[in-house]
Coordinates of C-alpha atoms in Angstrom, one line a residue:
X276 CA 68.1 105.0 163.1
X277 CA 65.9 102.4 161.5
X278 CA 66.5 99.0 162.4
X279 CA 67.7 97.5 159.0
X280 CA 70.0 100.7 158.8
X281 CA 71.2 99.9 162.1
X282 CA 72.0 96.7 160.7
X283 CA 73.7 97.6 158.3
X284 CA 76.2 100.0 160.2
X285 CA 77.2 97.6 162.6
X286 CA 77.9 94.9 160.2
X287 CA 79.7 97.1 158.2
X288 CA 82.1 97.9 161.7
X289 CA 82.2 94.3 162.3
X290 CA 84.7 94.4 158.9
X291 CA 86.0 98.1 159.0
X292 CA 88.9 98.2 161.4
X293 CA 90.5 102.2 161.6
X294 CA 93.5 102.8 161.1
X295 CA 96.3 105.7 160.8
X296 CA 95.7 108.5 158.5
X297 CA 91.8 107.5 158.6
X298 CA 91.6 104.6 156.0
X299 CA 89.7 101.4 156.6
X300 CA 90.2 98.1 155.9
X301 CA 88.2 95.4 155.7
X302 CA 89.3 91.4 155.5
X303 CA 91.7 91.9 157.6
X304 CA 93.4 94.6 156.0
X305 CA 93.8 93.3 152.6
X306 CA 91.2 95.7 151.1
X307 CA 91.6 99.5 152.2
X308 CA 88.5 102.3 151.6
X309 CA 88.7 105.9 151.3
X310 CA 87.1 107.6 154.3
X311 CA 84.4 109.1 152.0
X312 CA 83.8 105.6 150.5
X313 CA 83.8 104.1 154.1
X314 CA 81.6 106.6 155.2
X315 CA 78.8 106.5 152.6
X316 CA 78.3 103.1 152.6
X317 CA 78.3 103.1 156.5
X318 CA 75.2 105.4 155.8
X319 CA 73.5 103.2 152.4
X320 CA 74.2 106.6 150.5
X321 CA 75.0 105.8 146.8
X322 CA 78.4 104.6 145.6
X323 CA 79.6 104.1 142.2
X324 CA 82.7 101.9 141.6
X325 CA 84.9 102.8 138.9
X326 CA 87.5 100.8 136.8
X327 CA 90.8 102.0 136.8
X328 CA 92.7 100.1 133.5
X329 CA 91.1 102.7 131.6
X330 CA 93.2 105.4 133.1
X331 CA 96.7 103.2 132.8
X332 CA 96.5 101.5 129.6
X333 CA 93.2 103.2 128.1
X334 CA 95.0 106.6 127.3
X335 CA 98.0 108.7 127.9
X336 CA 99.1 110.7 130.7
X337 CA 98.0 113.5 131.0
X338 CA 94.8 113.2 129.2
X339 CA 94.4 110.2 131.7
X340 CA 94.6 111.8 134.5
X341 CA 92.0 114.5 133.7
X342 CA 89.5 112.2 132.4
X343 CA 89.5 110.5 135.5
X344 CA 89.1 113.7 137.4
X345 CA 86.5 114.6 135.2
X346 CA 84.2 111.4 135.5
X347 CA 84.6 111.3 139.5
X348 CA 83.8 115.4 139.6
X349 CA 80.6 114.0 136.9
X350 CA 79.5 111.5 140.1
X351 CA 79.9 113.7 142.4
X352 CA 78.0 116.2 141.1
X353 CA 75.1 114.1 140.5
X354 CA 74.7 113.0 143.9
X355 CA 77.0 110.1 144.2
X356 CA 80.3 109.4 145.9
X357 CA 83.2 107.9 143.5
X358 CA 85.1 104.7 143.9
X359 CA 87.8 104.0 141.6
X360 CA 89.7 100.9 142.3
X361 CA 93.0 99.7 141.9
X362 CA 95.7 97.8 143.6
X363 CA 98.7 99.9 145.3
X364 CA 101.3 98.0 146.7
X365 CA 99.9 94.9 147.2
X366 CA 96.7 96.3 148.6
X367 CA 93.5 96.3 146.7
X368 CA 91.5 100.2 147.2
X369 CA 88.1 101.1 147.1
X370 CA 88.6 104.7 146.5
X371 CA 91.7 106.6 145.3
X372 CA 92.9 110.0 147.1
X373 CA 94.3 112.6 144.3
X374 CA 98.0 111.9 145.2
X375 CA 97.1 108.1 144.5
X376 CA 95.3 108.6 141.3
X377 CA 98.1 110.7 139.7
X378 CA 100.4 108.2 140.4
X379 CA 98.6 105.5 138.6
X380 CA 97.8 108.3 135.7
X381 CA 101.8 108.6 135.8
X382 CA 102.7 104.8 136.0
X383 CA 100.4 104.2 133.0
X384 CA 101.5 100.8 131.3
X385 CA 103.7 100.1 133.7
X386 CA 100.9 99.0 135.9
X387 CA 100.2 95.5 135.8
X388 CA 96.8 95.0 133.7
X389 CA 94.5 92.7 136.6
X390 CA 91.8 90.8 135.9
X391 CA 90.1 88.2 138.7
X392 CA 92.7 85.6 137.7
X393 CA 95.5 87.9 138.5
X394 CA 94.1 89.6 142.0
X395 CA 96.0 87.0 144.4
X396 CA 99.3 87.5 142.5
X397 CA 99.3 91.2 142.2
X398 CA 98.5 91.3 146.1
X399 CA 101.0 88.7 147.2
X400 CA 104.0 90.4 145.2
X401 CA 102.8 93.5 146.4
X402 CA 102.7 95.0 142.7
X403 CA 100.5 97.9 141.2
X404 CA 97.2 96.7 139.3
X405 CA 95.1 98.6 137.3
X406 CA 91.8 96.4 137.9
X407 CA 89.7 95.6 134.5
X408 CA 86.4 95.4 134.6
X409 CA 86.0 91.9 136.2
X410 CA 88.3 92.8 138.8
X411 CA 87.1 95.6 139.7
X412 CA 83.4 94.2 139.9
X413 CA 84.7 91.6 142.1
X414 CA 86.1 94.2 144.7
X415 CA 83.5 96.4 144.6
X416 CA 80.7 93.5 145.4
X417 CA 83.0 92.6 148.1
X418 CA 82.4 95.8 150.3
X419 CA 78.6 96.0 149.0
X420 CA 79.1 98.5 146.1
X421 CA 76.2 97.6 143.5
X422 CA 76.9 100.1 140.8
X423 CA 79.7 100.2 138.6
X424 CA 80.5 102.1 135.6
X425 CA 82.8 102.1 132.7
X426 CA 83.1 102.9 129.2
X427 CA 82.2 99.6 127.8
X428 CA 82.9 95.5 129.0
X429 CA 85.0 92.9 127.3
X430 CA 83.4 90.0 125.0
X431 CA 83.8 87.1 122.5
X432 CA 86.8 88.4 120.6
X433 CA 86.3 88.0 116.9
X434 CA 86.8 84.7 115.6
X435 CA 86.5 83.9 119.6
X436 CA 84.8 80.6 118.4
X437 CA 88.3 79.3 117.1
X438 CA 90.2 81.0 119.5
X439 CA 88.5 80.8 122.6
X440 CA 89.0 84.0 123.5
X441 CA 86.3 85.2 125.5
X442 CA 87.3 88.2 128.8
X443 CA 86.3 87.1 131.8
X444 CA 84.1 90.0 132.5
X445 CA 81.6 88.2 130.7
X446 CA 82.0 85.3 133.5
X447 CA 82.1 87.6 136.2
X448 CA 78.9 89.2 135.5
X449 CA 77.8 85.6 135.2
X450 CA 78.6 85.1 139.5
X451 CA 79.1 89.1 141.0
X452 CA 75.8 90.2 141.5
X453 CA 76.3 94.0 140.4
X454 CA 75.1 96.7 137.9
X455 CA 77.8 97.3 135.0
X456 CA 76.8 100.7 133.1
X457 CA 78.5 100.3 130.3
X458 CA 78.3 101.9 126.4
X459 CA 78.0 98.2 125.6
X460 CA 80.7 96.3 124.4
X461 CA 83.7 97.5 122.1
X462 CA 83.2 97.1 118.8
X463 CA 86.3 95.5 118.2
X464 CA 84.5 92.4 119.7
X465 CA 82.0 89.8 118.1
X466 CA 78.8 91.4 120.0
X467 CA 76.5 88.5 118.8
X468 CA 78.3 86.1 120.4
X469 CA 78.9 88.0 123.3
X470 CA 75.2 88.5 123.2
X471 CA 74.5 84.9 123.5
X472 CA 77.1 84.2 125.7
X473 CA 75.6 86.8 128.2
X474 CA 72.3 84.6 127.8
X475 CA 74.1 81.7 128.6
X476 CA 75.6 83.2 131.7
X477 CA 71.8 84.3 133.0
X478 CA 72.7 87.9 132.8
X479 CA 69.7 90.2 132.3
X480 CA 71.0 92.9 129.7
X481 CA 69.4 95.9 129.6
X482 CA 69.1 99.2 126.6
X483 CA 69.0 102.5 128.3
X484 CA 66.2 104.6 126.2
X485 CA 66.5 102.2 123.1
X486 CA 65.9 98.9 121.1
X487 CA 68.9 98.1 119.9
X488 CA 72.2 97.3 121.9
X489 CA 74.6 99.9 121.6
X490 CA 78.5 99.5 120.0
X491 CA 80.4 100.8 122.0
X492 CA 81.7 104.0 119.4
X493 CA 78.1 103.6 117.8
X494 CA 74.6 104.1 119.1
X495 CA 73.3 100.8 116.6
X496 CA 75.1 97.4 116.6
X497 CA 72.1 95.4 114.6
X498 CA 71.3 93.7 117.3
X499 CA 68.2 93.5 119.5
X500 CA 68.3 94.6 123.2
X501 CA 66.7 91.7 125.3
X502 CA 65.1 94.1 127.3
X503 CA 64.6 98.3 127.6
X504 CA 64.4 100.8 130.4
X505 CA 63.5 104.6 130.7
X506 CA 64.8 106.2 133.5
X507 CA 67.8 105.9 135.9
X508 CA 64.8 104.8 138.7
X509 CA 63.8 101.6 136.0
X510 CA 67.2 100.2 136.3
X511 CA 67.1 100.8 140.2
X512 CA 64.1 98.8 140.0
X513 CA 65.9 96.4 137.8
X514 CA 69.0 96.5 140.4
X515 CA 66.9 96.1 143.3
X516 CA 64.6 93.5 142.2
X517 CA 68.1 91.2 141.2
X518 CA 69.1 92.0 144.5
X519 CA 66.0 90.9 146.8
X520 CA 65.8 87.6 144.3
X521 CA 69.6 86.8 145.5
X522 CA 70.3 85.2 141.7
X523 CA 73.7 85.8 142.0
X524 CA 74.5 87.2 138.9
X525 CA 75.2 90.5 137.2
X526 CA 73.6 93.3 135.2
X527 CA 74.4 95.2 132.3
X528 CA 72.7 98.4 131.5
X529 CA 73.8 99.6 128.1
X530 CA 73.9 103.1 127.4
X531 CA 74.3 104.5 124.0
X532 CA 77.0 107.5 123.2
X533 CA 75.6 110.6 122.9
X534 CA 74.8 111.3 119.5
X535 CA 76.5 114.0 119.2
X536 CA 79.7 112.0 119.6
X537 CA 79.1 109.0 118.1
X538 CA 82.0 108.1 115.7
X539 CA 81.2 106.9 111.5
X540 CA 80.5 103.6 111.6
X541 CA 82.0 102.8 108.5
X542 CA 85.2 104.7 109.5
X543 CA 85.5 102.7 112.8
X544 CA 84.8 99.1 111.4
X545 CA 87.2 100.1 108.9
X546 CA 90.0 100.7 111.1
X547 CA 89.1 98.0 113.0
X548 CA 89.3 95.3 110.4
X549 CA 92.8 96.7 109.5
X550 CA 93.9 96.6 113.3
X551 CA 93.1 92.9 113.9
X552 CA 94.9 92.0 110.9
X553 CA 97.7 94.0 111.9
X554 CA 97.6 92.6 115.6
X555 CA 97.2 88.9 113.8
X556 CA 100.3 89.3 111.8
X557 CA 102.4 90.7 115.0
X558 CA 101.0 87.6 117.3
X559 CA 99.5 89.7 119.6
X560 CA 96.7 88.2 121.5
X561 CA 95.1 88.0 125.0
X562 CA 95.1 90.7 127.7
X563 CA 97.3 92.8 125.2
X564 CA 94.9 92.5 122.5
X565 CA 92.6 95.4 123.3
X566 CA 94.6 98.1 124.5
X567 CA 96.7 97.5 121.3
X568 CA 93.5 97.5 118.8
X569 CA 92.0 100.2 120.9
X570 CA 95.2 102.7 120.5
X571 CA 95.8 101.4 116.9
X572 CA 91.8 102.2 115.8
X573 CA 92.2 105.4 117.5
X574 CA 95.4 106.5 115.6
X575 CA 93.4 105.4 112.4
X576 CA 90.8 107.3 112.9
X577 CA 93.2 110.4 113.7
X578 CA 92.0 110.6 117.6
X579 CA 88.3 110.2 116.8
X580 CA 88.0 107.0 118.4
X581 CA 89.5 108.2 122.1
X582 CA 87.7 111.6 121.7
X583 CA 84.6 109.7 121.4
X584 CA 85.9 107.2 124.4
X585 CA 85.7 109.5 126.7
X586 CA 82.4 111.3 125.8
X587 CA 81.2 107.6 127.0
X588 CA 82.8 106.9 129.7
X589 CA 81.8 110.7 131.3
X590 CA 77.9 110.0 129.6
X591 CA 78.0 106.8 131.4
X592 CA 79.0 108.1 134.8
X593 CA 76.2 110.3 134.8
X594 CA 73.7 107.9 134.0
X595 CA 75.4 105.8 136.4
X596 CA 75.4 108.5 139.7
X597 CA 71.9 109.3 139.1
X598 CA 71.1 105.0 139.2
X599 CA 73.1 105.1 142.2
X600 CA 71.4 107.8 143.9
X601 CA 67.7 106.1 142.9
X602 CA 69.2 102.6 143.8
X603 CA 69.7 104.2 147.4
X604 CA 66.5 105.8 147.5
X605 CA 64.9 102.8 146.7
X606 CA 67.3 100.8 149.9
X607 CA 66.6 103.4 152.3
X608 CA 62.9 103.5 152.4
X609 CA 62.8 100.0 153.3
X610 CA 64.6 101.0 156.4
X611 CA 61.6 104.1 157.0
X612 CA 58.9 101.0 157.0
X613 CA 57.7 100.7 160.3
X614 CA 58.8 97.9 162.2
X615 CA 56.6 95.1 163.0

């Protein structure tokens, strides 16, 4: 084994104590892999991290459960190993067995919603959190995952410049330094500010095959994509190169939906507009803002909106396994360089 892989391996031991029923655990057992998650990043093969919000509050059991059986099959079969994460019991995993992903599907709402801010709390009450974006970013850096997928990040909220509401995945790809493949950011959100807020943070944003930066339900959002790349291997360049620079911060790849599946835009902003007035008027706001506009837009829309959710989020794991795979590629050949 080359030296760097060697490396690797026994660092990776150093933090991965066995224990019964084959799971691992590393920081001293607050954070438990899957075996197959263990095993593949033992070896550098590619892993891609996946949220796990989207399957409790994102849509309804059982639709939620198949989807999420659907995208891991989608990673598998393009050459990656799946890691959806999500706190049981207290303990934060990298990598859900089937029994433990049906029983989030089943919980559904009743799982606690966890972003960064709520990581220590869900893991000292020993509670259920379905991780967000930023949390599951966080946990997946943590055990040297560098790809992670979902169907698309959190932003400036509209009228975010009075309200201040801004998700902290925007800050977290500020300070985690991994890959978000995303089918940019929701449309409910302001994306020019989120844009600029991005900037602000240092995080290089990327279009997959385009100019423009995708909206979420739409391939076009008006605005121009600060940078482009071709080909699953470009952004493993991309990956790589943010990597070897140590910068510390994230990237986001934006990949548009699939034509074929891409939602009127006019019907969506329209729905939209009427769902943040109606979420105004009922005082809803914060981490109960989105799921609430995203179920209400979709029931406007008479179940266009989640049909073409999930058409994403599967797109988006397949662009994502093949990055994976090239991102791995690209890792393991430095380990084939002779040694000197």
């Amino acid at each position: 084994m080359a030296s760097s892989a060697l490396e690797r391996l026994v660092n990776l031991q150093r933090h991965f104590s066995p224990r019964k029923g084959g799971d691992n655990n590393v920081g001293n057992g607050l954070v438990k892999l899957s075996p197959d998650v263990s095993e593949a990043l033992a070896h550098g093969r590619a892993v891609v991290a996946l949220e796990s919000t989207i399957i409790s509050h994102g849509m309804p059991y059982p639709q939620n459960l198949q989807t999420a059986r659907e995208v891991e099959a989608i990673v598998r079969k393009n050459g990656a190993v799946p890691a959806t994460i999500a706190i049981l019991d207290g303990v934060p995993c990298i990598g859900l067995s089937a029994e433990e992903l049906e029983r989030l599907a089943t919980l559904g709402t009743k799982a606690q919603k966890t972003a960064r801010r709520d990581i220590a709390h869900v893991v000292a009450t020993r509670g259920v959190g379905a991780t967000t974006v930023s949390a599951s970013m966080i946990l997946a850096s943590m055990v040297g995952i560098h790809v992670f997928v979902t169907g698309g990040i959190g932003g400036v909220h509209r009228h975010g410049e009075n309200t201040m509401d801004v998700s902290s995945d925007l800050t977290e790809l500020g300070r985690t330094p991994i890959a978000v493949i995303s089918a940019g950011v929701k449309s409910i959100l302001d994306i020019p500010r989120t844009l600029e807020y991005l900037e602000t943070q240092g995080v290089c944003v990327a279009a997959y095959k385009t100019n423009e930066f995708p909206a979420f339900f739409s391939k076009t959002s008006g605005c121009k994509a600060p940078c482009r790349v071709e080909t699953p291997e470009d952004c493993a360049q991309l990956i790589d190169a943010n990597l070897k620079l140590k910068l510390g911060t994230g990237l986001l790849v934006a990949v548009p939906i699939p034509k074929e599946h891409s939602a009127s835009g006019s019907l969506i902003e329209s729905a939209i507009q009427r769902a943040i007035r109606e979420a105004r008027d009922k005082g809803i706001r914060g981490n109960a803002e989105t799921p609430f506009l995203l179920a209400r837009v979709n029931e406007l829309t008479g179940g266009a909106s989640l049909s073409s959710n999930i058409a994403l989020v599967k797109n988006n794991a397949l662009v994502g396994a093949k990055i994976a795979v090239s991102l791995s590629q690209i890792r393991q050949s430095y380990d084939q360089r002779p040694y000197h």
